[in-house]
Short mmCIF file of C-alpha atoms and ligand atoms in Angstrom, two decimals:
data_model
loop_
_atom_site.label_atom_id
_atom_site.label_comp_id
_atom_site.label_asym_id
_atom_site.label_seq_id
_atom_site.Cartn_x
_atom_site.Cartn_y
_atom_site.Cartn_z
CA MET A 338 123.27 73.72 105.74
CA ALA A 339 122.16 70.65 103.83
CA SER A 340 121.43 71.37 100.19
CA ARG A 341 117.87 71.10 98.95
CA THR A 342 118.89 69.08 95.94
CA SER A 343 122.42 68.67 94.77
CA ARG A 344 122.54 69.45 91.05
CA SER A 345 124.88 66.57 90.27
CA LYS A 346 122.73 64.12 92.27
CA ALA A 347 119.67 65.17 90.27
CA GLU A 348 121.63 64.88 87.01
CA HIS A 349 122.78 61.37 87.85
CA ALA A 350 119.36 60.24 89.02
CA THR A 351 117.64 61.23 85.81
CA ALA A 352 120.52 60.23 83.53
CA ALA A 353 120.47 56.67 84.90
CA ILE A 354 117.03 55.73 83.57
CA ARG A 355 116.43 58.48 81.10
CA PRO A 356 114.37 59.90 79.65
CA ILE A 357 111.22 59.24 81.71
CA VAL A 358 111.44 58.81 85.48
CA ARG A 359 108.85 58.71 88.23
CA VAL A 360 110.71 61.10 90.55
CA THR A 361 108.15 60.98 93.39
CA PRO A 362 105.10 58.75 93.89
CA HIS A 363 103.03 61.57 92.32
CA GLU A 364 105.33 63.06 89.68
CA VAL A 365 106.81 62.01 86.38
CA HIS A 366 109.88 63.76 85.00
CA ILE A 367 110.57 63.62 81.27
CA LYS A 368 114.07 64.57 80.20
CA ASP A 369 113.54 65.30 76.53
CA SER A 370 113.99 68.85 75.30
CA ASN A 371 111.62 68.27 72.39
CA TYR A 372 108.81 67.35 74.80
CA TYR A 373 108.95 70.57 76.89
CA ASP A 374 106.16 72.34 74.99
CA GLU A 375 103.81 69.41 75.61
CA ILE A 376 104.16 69.74 79.38
CA TYR A 377 104.26 73.54 79.52
CA ALA A 378 101.53 74.01 76.94
CA SER A 379 99.44 77.05 76.16
CA GLY A 380 96.14 77.93 74.56
CA LYS A 381 93.32 75.47 74.88
CA ARG A 382 95.42 72.71 76.39
CA ARG A 383 94.47 73.01 80.02
CA ARG A 384 97.36 73.05 82.47
CA GLU A 385 97.15 73.45 86.23
CA LYS A 386 99.63 73.86 89.04
CA ASP A 387 99.66 71.57 92.04
CA ALA A 388 97.89 73.11 95.05
CA ILE A 389 100.22 71.46 97.58
CA LEU A 390 103.34 72.59 95.75
CA VAL A 391 102.30 76.23 95.41
CA ALA A 392 101.19 76.37 99.06
CA GLN A 393 104.82 76.07 100.21
CA PHE A 394 105.49 79.66 99.07
CA ASP A 395 102.61 81.09 101.11
CA LEU A 396 101.52 83.42 98.29
CA LYS A 397 97.78 82.79 98.61
CA GLY A 398 95.47 84.50 96.15
CA SER A 399 98.30 85.59 93.81
CA ALA A 400 98.52 84.89 90.08
CA PHE A 401 101.65 82.81 90.74
CA SER A 402 99.85 80.51 93.18
CA SER A 403 96.63 80.08 91.19
CA VAL A 404 95.85 76.47 90.45
CA THR A 405 93.21 76.51 87.71
CA PRO A 406 93.59 78.32 84.38
CA GLU A 407 90.41 80.34 85.07
CA GLU A 408 91.67 81.71 88.39
CA HIS A 409 95.10 82.32 86.88
CA ARG A 410 93.78 84.22 83.86
CA GLN A 411 91.69 86.48 86.03
CA LYS A 412 94.58 87.35 88.34
CA ARG A 413 97.29 87.59 85.71
CA SER A 414 95.35 89.75 83.24
CA ASN A 415 95.39 92.48 85.86
CA LEU A 416 99.17 92.58 85.87
CA GLU A 417 100.07 91.49 82.37
CA LYS A 418 99.58 94.75 80.52
CA HIS A 419 102.18 96.45 82.74
CA PHE A 420 104.82 93.98 81.53
CA SER A 421 104.12 94.06 77.80
CA LYS A 422 106.99 95.07 75.56
CA GLN A 423 105.44 98.50 75.08
CA SER A 424 104.92 99.09 78.82
CA VAL A 425 108.50 98.11 79.61
CA THR A 426 109.78 100.34 76.80
CA ASN A 427 107.83 103.21 78.37
CA MET A 428 109.56 102.71 81.74
CA GLU A 429 113.12 102.36 80.39
CA HIS A 430 114.10 105.70 81.92
CA LEU A 431 113.72 104.03 85.34
CA ILE A 432 116.32 101.44 84.42
CA HIS A 433 118.64 104.16 83.08
CA GLU A 434 118.30 106.18 86.31
CA ASN A 435 119.45 103.16 88.30
CA ILE A 436 122.26 102.39 85.86
CA ASP A 437 123.48 105.96 86.47
CA LYS A 438 123.63 105.21 90.21
CA LEU A 439 125.53 101.96 89.64
CA ASP A 440 127.84 103.86 87.32
CA GLN A 441 128.69 106.31 90.12
CA HIS A 442 129.55 103.39 92.42
CA PHE A 443 131.92 101.96 89.80
CA LYS A 444 133.58 105.35 89.22
CA ARG A 445 134.15 105.81 92.98
CA ALA A 446 135.55 102.28 93.17
CA TYR A 447 137.95 103.14 90.34
CA GLU A 448 139.23 106.17 92.23
CA SER A 449 139.47 104.43 95.61
CA HIS A 450 140.81 101.12 94.19
CA LYS A 451 138.26 99.30 96.36
CA ALA A 452 136.69 96.07 95.12
CA VAL A 453 132.98 96.14 94.23
CA THR A 454 130.58 93.28 94.88
CA LEU A 455 128.88 93.10 91.51
CA ASP A 456 126.12 90.65 92.44
CA ALA A 457 124.98 92.93 95.28
CA GLY A 458 125.07 95.92 92.90
CA PHE A 459 122.98 94.10 90.30
CA ALA A 460 120.49 92.78 92.87
CA GLY A 461 120.30 96.31 94.30
CA LEU A 462 119.47 97.64 90.84
CA THR A 463 116.83 95.04 89.93
CA SER A 464 115.22 95.41 93.36
CA ASP A 465 115.17 99.23 93.19
CA VAL A 466 113.67 99.13 89.67
CA ILE A 467 110.81 96.75 90.54
CA HIS A 468 110.02 98.51 93.84
CA LYS A 469 109.70 101.82 92.03
CA TYR A 470 107.72 100.38 89.14
CA ALA A 471 105.37 98.31 91.30
CA TYR A 472 105.02 100.51 94.39
CA GLY A 473 106.47 103.91 93.48
CA ILE A 474 108.94 103.68 96.37
CA ASN A 475 112.70 104.02 96.43
CA SER A 476 113.96 100.90 98.17
CA GLY A 477 117.34 102.64 98.26
CA ASN A 478 119.64 99.66 97.72
CA LEU A 479 121.86 101.63 95.35
CA ASP A 480 121.98 104.56 97.79
CA HIS A 481 124.03 102.43 100.23
CA GLU A 482 127.78 102.93 100.01
CA GLU A 483 128.36 99.15 99.70
CA PHE A 484 124.96 98.51 98.07
CA ASN A 485 122.61 96.57 100.31
CA GLU A 486 124.23 93.21 100.96
CA LYS A 487 121.02 92.04 102.63
CA VAL A 488 118.76 92.72 99.65
CA ARG A 489 118.46 89.00 98.87
CA ASP A 490 117.94 87.76 102.41
CA GLY A 491 114.13 87.72 102.11
CA ILE A 492 114.30 85.79 98.84
CA ASN A 493 116.75 83.32 100.35
CA GLY A 494 114.33 82.99 103.25
CA LEU A 495 111.41 82.22 100.95
CA PHE A 496 113.17 79.52 98.97
CA LYS A 497 114.92 77.85 101.89
CA PHE A 498 111.91 78.08 104.18
CA GLY A 499 109.52 77.03 101.36
CA HIS A 500 111.28 73.69 101.18
CA ILE A 501 110.74 73.01 104.88
CA SER A 502 107.15 74.24 104.89
CA TYR A 503 106.33 71.95 101.94
CA PHE A 504 106.91 68.97 104.26
CA PHE A 505 105.72 70.68 107.47
CA PRO A 506 103.06 73.26 106.48
CA ILE A 507 102.28 73.99 110.15
CA ILE A 508 105.64 75.75 110.41
CA GLN A 509 104.23 78.68 108.37
CA THR A 510 101.71 79.40 111.14
CA VAL A 511 104.39 79.07 113.81
CA MET A 512 106.80 81.45 112.05
CA LYS A 513 104.04 84.01 111.48
CA SER A 514 103.08 84.05 115.15
CA LEU A 515 106.59 84.35 116.60
CA PRO A 516 107.60 87.82 117.84
CA LEU A 517 109.94 89.47 115.34
CA GLU A 518 112.83 89.75 117.81
CA TRP A 519 112.73 85.98 118.37
CA LEU A 520 112.51 85.26 114.68
CA GLU A 521 115.55 87.46 114.00
CA LYS A 522 117.58 85.28 116.35
CA ILE A 523 116.20 81.93 115.11
CA ASP A 524 116.54 82.56 111.37
CA PRO A 525 117.66 85.92 109.91
CA PHE A 526 116.48 84.89 106.43
CA VAL A 527 112.95 84.04 107.50
CA TYR A 528 113.01 87.25 109.55
CA ALA A 529 113.97 89.23 106.40
CA LEU A 530 111.21 87.44 104.51
CA ARG A 531 108.61 88.43 107.09
CA ILE A 532 109.80 92.04 107.19
CA SER A 533 109.64 92.39 103.37
CA LYS A 534 106.21 90.76 103.31
CA GLU A 535 104.91 93.04 106.03
CA ASN A 536 106.23 96.09 104.16
CA VAL A 537 104.54 95.02 100.95
CA THR A 538 101.27 94.30 102.78
CA HIS A 539 101.42 97.71 104.44
CA GLN A 540 101.94 99.49 101.10
CA THR A 541 99.14 97.50 99.45
CA LYS A 542 96.76 98.30 102.31
CA GLU A 543 97.50 102.01 101.96
CA PHE A 544 96.73 101.92 98.23
CA LEU A 545 93.52 99.98 98.88
CA GLY A 546 92.59 102.68 101.39
CA GLY A 547 92.92 105.30 98.63
CA LYS A 548 96.45 106.64 99.28
CA SER A 549 98.11 108.19 96.24
CA SER A 550 101.84 107.73 95.61
CA ASN A 551 101.99 111.00 93.62
CA SER A 552 104.37 109.15 91.29
CA LYS A 553 104.18 109.67 87.55
CA PRO A 554 103.50 107.25 85.95
CA ARG A 555 101.27 105.69 88.63
CA PRO A 556 102.81 102.54 90.09
CA ILE A 557 101.26 99.20 89.14
CA MET A 558 99.96 98.42 92.62
CA GLU A 559 98.26 101.80 92.87
CA ILE A 560 96.47 101.11 89.59
CA ILE A 561 95.35 97.57 90.36
CA THR A 562 94.11 98.42 93.85
CA GLY A 563 92.09 101.40 92.51
CA SER A 564 88.40 101.84 93.34
CA ASP A 565 87.60 101.47 89.62
CA MET A 566 88.78 97.83 89.74
CA PRO A 567 86.21 95.03 90.24
CA GLU A 568 85.57 94.58 93.96
CA HIS A 569 86.29 90.82 93.96
CA LEU A 570 89.85 91.56 92.76
CA ARG A 571 90.49 94.19 95.45
CA GLN A 572 91.46 91.67 98.15
CA LEU A 573 94.37 92.56 100.43
CA GLU A 574 95.90 89.10 100.69
CA GLY A 575 95.90 88.27 96.97
CA LEU A 576 97.07 91.74 95.94
CA SER A 577 99.85 91.85 98.55
CA ASN A 578 101.04 88.46 97.39
CA ASP A 579 100.94 89.60 93.76
CA GLY A 580 103.07 92.59 94.74
CA PHE A 581 105.38 90.34 96.68
CA SER A 582 105.81 87.96 93.72
CA LEU A 583 106.79 90.92 91.55
CA VAL A 584 109.39 92.04 94.06
CA LEU A 585 110.71 88.50 94.54
CA GLY A 586 110.58 87.45 90.90
CA GLY A 587 112.01 90.78 89.78
CA THR A 588 115.21 90.70 91.85
CA GLU A 589 117.39 87.59 92.10
CA THR A 590 116.88 85.84 88.76
CA THR A 591 117.83 88.83 86.60
CA ALA A 592 120.63 89.82 88.98
CA ARG A 593 122.10 86.33 88.75
CA ALA A 594 122.03 86.44 84.94
CA LEU A 595 123.81 89.83 85.05
CA THR A 596 126.38 88.43 87.48
CA ILE A 597 127.15 85.39 85.32
CA ALA A 598 127.55 87.63 82.24
CA ALA A 599 129.77 90.06 84.14
CA PHE A 600 132.01 87.22 85.34
CA ARG A 601 132.45 85.89 81.79
CA LEU A 602 132.98 89.33 80.24
CA ILE A 603 135.57 90.31 82.82
CA SER A 604 137.38 86.97 82.41
CA ASN A 605 137.53 87.13 78.63
CA GLU A 606 139.15 90.21 77.13
CA ASN A 607 138.45 89.22 73.52
CA MET A 608 134.76 88.84 74.23
CA ARG A 609 134.67 92.19 75.99
CA LYS A 610 136.51 93.95 73.14
CA LYS A 611 134.28 92.41 70.51
CA LEU A 612 131.18 93.50 72.37
CA ARG A 613 132.55 96.99 72.99
CA GLU A 614 133.25 97.44 69.28
CA GLU A 615 129.70 96.42 68.43
CA LEU A 616 128.29 98.73 71.10
CA ARG A 617 130.12 101.73 69.61
CA THR A 618 127.63 101.61 66.71
CA VAL A 619 124.78 102.68 68.99
CA MET A 620 126.84 104.22 71.81
CA PRO A 621 129.26 106.60 70.08
CA THR A 622 130.43 107.84 73.51
CA PRO A 623 130.52 105.82 76.74
CA ASP A 624 127.78 108.01 78.20
CA SER A 625 125.37 107.50 75.27
CA ARG A 626 121.98 106.16 76.30
CA PRO A 627 120.87 103.64 73.72
CA THR A 628 117.33 102.29 73.82
CA TRP A 629 116.51 98.65 74.53
CA SER A 630 115.10 98.40 71.02
CA GLN A 631 118.42 99.61 69.50
CA LEU A 632 120.41 97.21 71.62
CA GLU A 633 118.24 94.23 70.70
CA GLN A 634 119.35 94.68 67.08
CA LEU A 635 123.00 93.94 68.01
CA PRO A 636 123.74 90.27 67.27
CA TYR A 637 126.75 89.81 69.54
CA LEU A 638 125.13 91.52 72.54
CA SER A 639 122.01 89.40 71.92
CA GLY A 640 124.25 86.32 72.04
CA VAL A 641 125.75 87.51 75.36
CA VAL A 642 122.28 88.05 76.85
CA SER A 643 121.09 84.62 75.66
CA GLU A 644 124.13 82.90 77.13
CA ALA A 645 123.66 84.79 80.41
CA LEU A 646 120.06 83.61 80.61
CA ARG A 647 120.89 80.08 79.53
CA LEU A 648 123.77 79.54 81.93
CA SER A 649 122.25 81.31 84.92
CA THR A 650 119.34 78.81 84.72
CA GLY A 651 116.69 81.08 86.27
CA ILE A 652 114.56 78.75 88.37
CA ALA A 653 116.48 75.62 89.31
CA SER A 654 113.72 73.51 90.87
CA ARG A 655 111.19 71.43 89.03
CA SER A 656 107.88 73.19 88.48
CA PRO A 657 105.40 70.51 87.44
CA ARG A 658 102.18 71.03 85.52
CA ILE A 659 99.06 68.89 85.62
CA ALA A 660 96.94 68.14 82.55
CA PRO A 661 93.65 67.46 84.38
CA THR A 662 91.65 66.15 81.44
CA GLU A 663 94.26 65.10 78.87
CA ALA A 664 96.34 61.92 78.81
CA LEU A 665 99.87 62.88 77.78
CA LEU A 666 101.55 60.57 75.32
CA TYR A 667 105.30 60.19 75.46
CA LYS A 668 106.80 57.51 73.19
CA ASP A 669 105.24 54.24 74.45
CA TYR A 670 103.99 55.78 77.66
CA THR A 671 100.54 57.14 78.41
CA ILE A 672 100.52 59.47 81.39
CA PRO A 673 97.06 59.54 82.94
CA PRO A 674 95.21 62.85 83.37
CA GLY A 675 95.84 64.47 86.75
CA THR A 676 99.50 63.39 87.02
CA ARG A 677 102.16 65.95 87.93
CA VAL A 678 104.60 66.11 85.01
CA SER A 679 107.80 68.15 84.95
CA GLN A 680 110.98 68.84 83.05
CA THR A 681 113.85 70.64 84.76
CA ASN A 682 114.77 73.80 82.84
CA TYR A 683 118.46 73.26 83.53
CA PHE A 684 118.47 70.02 81.51
CA VAL A 685 117.04 71.72 78.43
CA LEU A 686 119.30 74.75 78.76
CA THR A 687 122.38 72.52 78.92
CA ASP A 688 121.27 69.79 76.53
CA PRO A 689 124.45 68.92 74.55
CA GLU A 690 122.36 67.86 71.52
CA ILE A 691 121.08 71.43 71.23
CA PHE A 692 123.88 73.45 72.78
CA PRO A 693 127.15 71.60 72.04
CA ASP A 694 129.77 72.14 74.76
CA PRO A 695 126.81 73.31 76.84
CA HIS A 696 128.67 74.81 79.79
CA ALA A 697 130.78 77.11 77.61
CA PHE A 698 129.65 80.76 77.63
CA ASP A 699 129.77 81.18 73.87
CA PRO A 700 127.80 84.14 72.45
CA ASP A 701 128.95 83.17 68.94
CA ARG A 702 126.88 79.97 69.05
CA TRP A 703 123.83 82.20 68.49
CA LEU A 704 125.38 83.83 65.44
CA ARG A 705 126.45 80.47 64.01
CA ALA A 706 122.95 79.06 64.59
CA ALA A 707 121.30 82.08 62.94
CA ALA A 708 123.60 81.73 59.89
CA LYS A 709 122.46 78.10 59.53
CA GLY A 710 118.80 79.01 60.09
CA GLU A 711 118.64 77.01 63.34
CA ARG A 712 116.07 78.15 65.93
CA LEU A 713 117.94 77.69 69.22
CA ASP A 714 115.53 80.13 70.89
CA ARG A 715 112.88 77.39 70.88
CA PHE A 716 114.87 75.73 73.65
CA MET A 717 115.34 78.85 75.77
CA VAL A 718 113.06 77.73 78.56
CA GLN A 719 114.50 79.85 81.37
CA PHE A 720 111.21 81.78 81.55
CA SER A 721 109.22 78.52 81.30
CA LYS A 722 106.61 78.30 78.54
CA GLY A 723 102.88 78.28 78.01
CA THR A 724 100.26 80.13 79.98
CA ARG A 725 102.23 79.98 83.24
CA ASN A 726 105.44 81.44 81.84
CA CYS A 727 107.28 84.37 83.42
CA LEU A 728 105.27 87.54 83.69
CA GLY A 729 108.35 89.76 83.93
CA MET A 730 110.43 88.49 81.01
CA ASN A 731 110.33 91.77 79.06
CA LEU A 732 111.56 93.65 82.09
CA ALA A 733 114.32 91.08 82.58
CA TYR A 734 115.40 91.44 78.93
CA ALA A 735 115.38 95.25 79.08
CA GLU A 736 117.49 95.23 82.25
CA LEU A 737 119.96 92.74 80.80
CA PHE A 738 120.45 94.62 77.53
CA LEU A 739 120.70 98.08 79.09
CA VAL A 740 122.88 97.16 82.08
CA LEU A 741 125.34 94.98 80.14
CA ALA A 742 125.72 97.62 77.42
CA ALA A 743 126.64 100.31 79.95
CA PHE A 744 128.88 97.91 81.91
CA VAL A 745 131.01 96.94 78.91
CA ARG A 746 131.01 100.26 77.08
CA ARG A 747 132.08 102.20 80.17
CA PHE A 748 134.39 100.04 82.34
CA ASP A 749 137.25 97.60 82.44
CA MET A 750 137.42 95.35 85.47
CA GLU A 751 139.46 92.53 86.97
CA LEU A 752 138.11 89.76 89.13
CA PHE A 753 138.95 90.13 92.82
CA GLU A 754 139.11 86.99 94.99
CA THR A 755 136.51 85.34 92.74
CA THR A 756 136.73 82.01 90.96
CA GLU A 757 134.28 79.72 89.15
CA LYS A 758 133.43 78.27 92.57
CA GLN A 759 131.47 81.39 93.54
CA ILE A 760 129.22 81.25 90.47
CA ALA A 761 128.84 77.48 90.16
CA PHE A 762 125.38 75.92 90.41
CA VAL A 763 125.80 73.35 93.17
CA ARG A 764 122.71 73.67 95.37
CA ASP A 765 119.11 74.13 94.32
CA PHE A 766 117.06 76.36 96.60
CA GLY A 767 114.56 77.42 93.96
CA THR A 768 117.26 79.43 92.21
CA PRO A 769 120.81 78.04 91.87
CA TYR A 770 123.33 78.56 94.64
CA PRO A 771 127.04 77.75 94.84
CA ASP A 772 128.56 75.55 97.56
CA GLU A 773 128.36 78.33 100.13
CA GLY A 774 126.45 81.61 100.37
CA ASN A 775 125.10 83.54 97.38
CA THR A 776 126.40 83.68 93.81
CA THR A 777 129.11 86.31 94.23
CA VAL A 778 131.45 88.15 91.88
CA ARG A 779 133.84 90.77 93.23
CA ALA A 780 135.93 92.95 90.95
CA THR A 781 138.21 95.96 90.89
CA VAL A 782 137.53 98.69 88.35
CA THR A 783 140.77 98.98 86.37
CA GLY A 784 139.64 101.45 83.74
CA VAL A 785 136.95 104.01 82.95
CA ILE A 786 136.61 104.14 79.17
CA LYS A 787 136.96 107.72 77.90
CA GLU A 788 136.00 107.40 74.25
C1 HEM B 1256 116.16 86.34 84.23
C2 HEM B 1256 115.07 86.70 84.86
C3 HEM B 1256 113.89 85.80 85.16
C4 HEM B 1256 113.76 84.45 85.05
C5 HEM B 1256 114.78 83.45 84.55
C6 HEM B 1256 112.41 84.12 85.47
C7 HEM B 1256 111.87 82.85 85.46
C8 HEM B 1256 110.55 82.55 85.73
C9 HEM B 1256 109.96 81.24 85.61
C10 HEM B 1256 110.69 79.97 85.17
C11 HEM B 1256 108.65 81.34 85.95
C12 HEM B 1256 107.62 80.22 86.00
C13 HEM B 1256 107.58 79.67 87.40
C14 HEM B 1256 106.65 78.50 87.57
O1 HEM B 1256 106.73 77.54 86.81
O2 HEM B 1256 105.85 78.55 88.49
C15 HEM B 1256 108.41 82.72 86.33
C16 HEM B 1256 107.21 83.21 86.75
C17 HEM B 1256 107.04 84.50 87.20
N1 HEM B 1256 107.96 85.53 87.15
FE1 HEM B 1256 109.82 85.42 86.41
N2 HEM B 1256 111.78 85.27 85.85
C18 HEM B 1256 112.64 86.32 85.66
C19 HEM B 1256 112.38 87.66 85.87
C20 HEM B 1256 111.22 88.15 86.40
C21 HEM B 1256 110.95 89.54 86.65
C22 HEM B 1256 111.88 90.70 86.30
C23 HEM B 1256 109.73 89.59 87.26
C24 HEM B 1256 109.02 90.81 87.77
C25 HEM B 1256 108.33 91.58 87.25
C26 HEM B 1256 109.20 88.24 87.34
C27 HEM B 1256 107.96 87.89 87.86
C28 HEM B 1256 107.39 86.64 87.71
C29 HEM B 1256 106.03 86.33 88.14
C30 HEM B 1256 105.05 87.29 88.80
C31 HEM B 1256 105.80 84.99 87.81
C32 HEM B 1256 104.51 84.18 88.01
C33 HEM B 1256 103.73 84.25 86.69
C34 HEM B 1256 102.44 83.47 86.68
O3 HEM B 1256 102.34 82.41 87.33
O4 HEM B 1256 101.54 83.92 85.97
N3 HEM B 1256 110.14 87.40 86.81
N4 HEM B 1256 109.59 83.43 86.17
#
């Protein structure tokens, strides 16, 4: 399959005439890490998304697809409180329950000497957590013997299909009207996308009809579809698409960050030992269950999490903003109001002026920066910035801290038939992909830590 955008092609294109390039007739790209906050601004500085660009994802009526700040605020405020730091802290037990399941997989793999596919395990975990939190259902990925290798098919479908439907919007209507059995044969990824969307719509409809999940605490979608919510917000399409963006956003990005970290930690024994020693302070035994808040205090683990987020990139594609009433000033340039302006997150996250030797996974860079009083976190744009930043970032952080702590404190692993090639960012389909297939890391479990 042809790649959507080759990373190196994009790098060369923007490097040639940096830092400001008109990348399409309607969009200006500014490659300057210090200018990011101007484009992705918050507060009173009005920023909109582009209606044509968001339409490619077919998530009508959702917070993600809102164009104006007013519409966005109304939709997002409904969801936001469930992803505050406090709310995520309150649902930590859900993450722990799924870590326990992953743990059992790794212990069985140790006994059977079979290789485990870590990326599928991590995507299974993030998907099971968000399904339970948002819908109160067990999506059961971690109950499969080999995890659920197909868990990411729907997401792949969305990103790959979104690119085509951006240029040919009519194709969305065609794909929706095709019988499922035909669609399965034509494109298994778009088929998986339609199945997951139909499931989410079905669940949302049931909640809107008054069904109770009997889950404690009540799942987010049950709360926001409740009869006590304002009627104009209780619309099936918008709510289903909000639920679908949670499920989509909550799976692949965090799983990829976990996979990149796992690859580096398995490959580097010194790093693993250093982290394990630090973890012993809050995990006296391998089975200890530290809290996210305890783990966040650990400087080396924090460095590992930051490097995982930085080098996994998050969203690879450009996501422009429009300042509808403000002319943006960049050096000698005045960008007229209404222009799409973007900056690719990857360029900031690997800017050698800010992160020397940018492709090295180096948790210590965070400790060195802190000792010098440097604020590298200002350039951590993987969750974007401003009013349209990531809704689920606290959940992503909690999962990263809790899963990586258990992974390193409890197991030793060796890579199995996996090289840098399988984790490299070569193709951009919304999130980064290697040359072929998904980001994949396979490993054998060589030790279960006893003390
Ligand atoms: C490492 C993990 C993650 C990364 C790197 C990430 C990255 C991002 C980015 C860059 C955006 C802005 C997209 C844009 O410009 O349109 C975004 C938005 C969003 N993310 Fe995440 N995300 C992550 C995890 C999550 C999780 C766990 C959830 C689920 C709860 C989630 C749900 C969303 C939603 C719903 C939006 C749309 C927010 C809005 O427009 O108001 N993300 N994410």
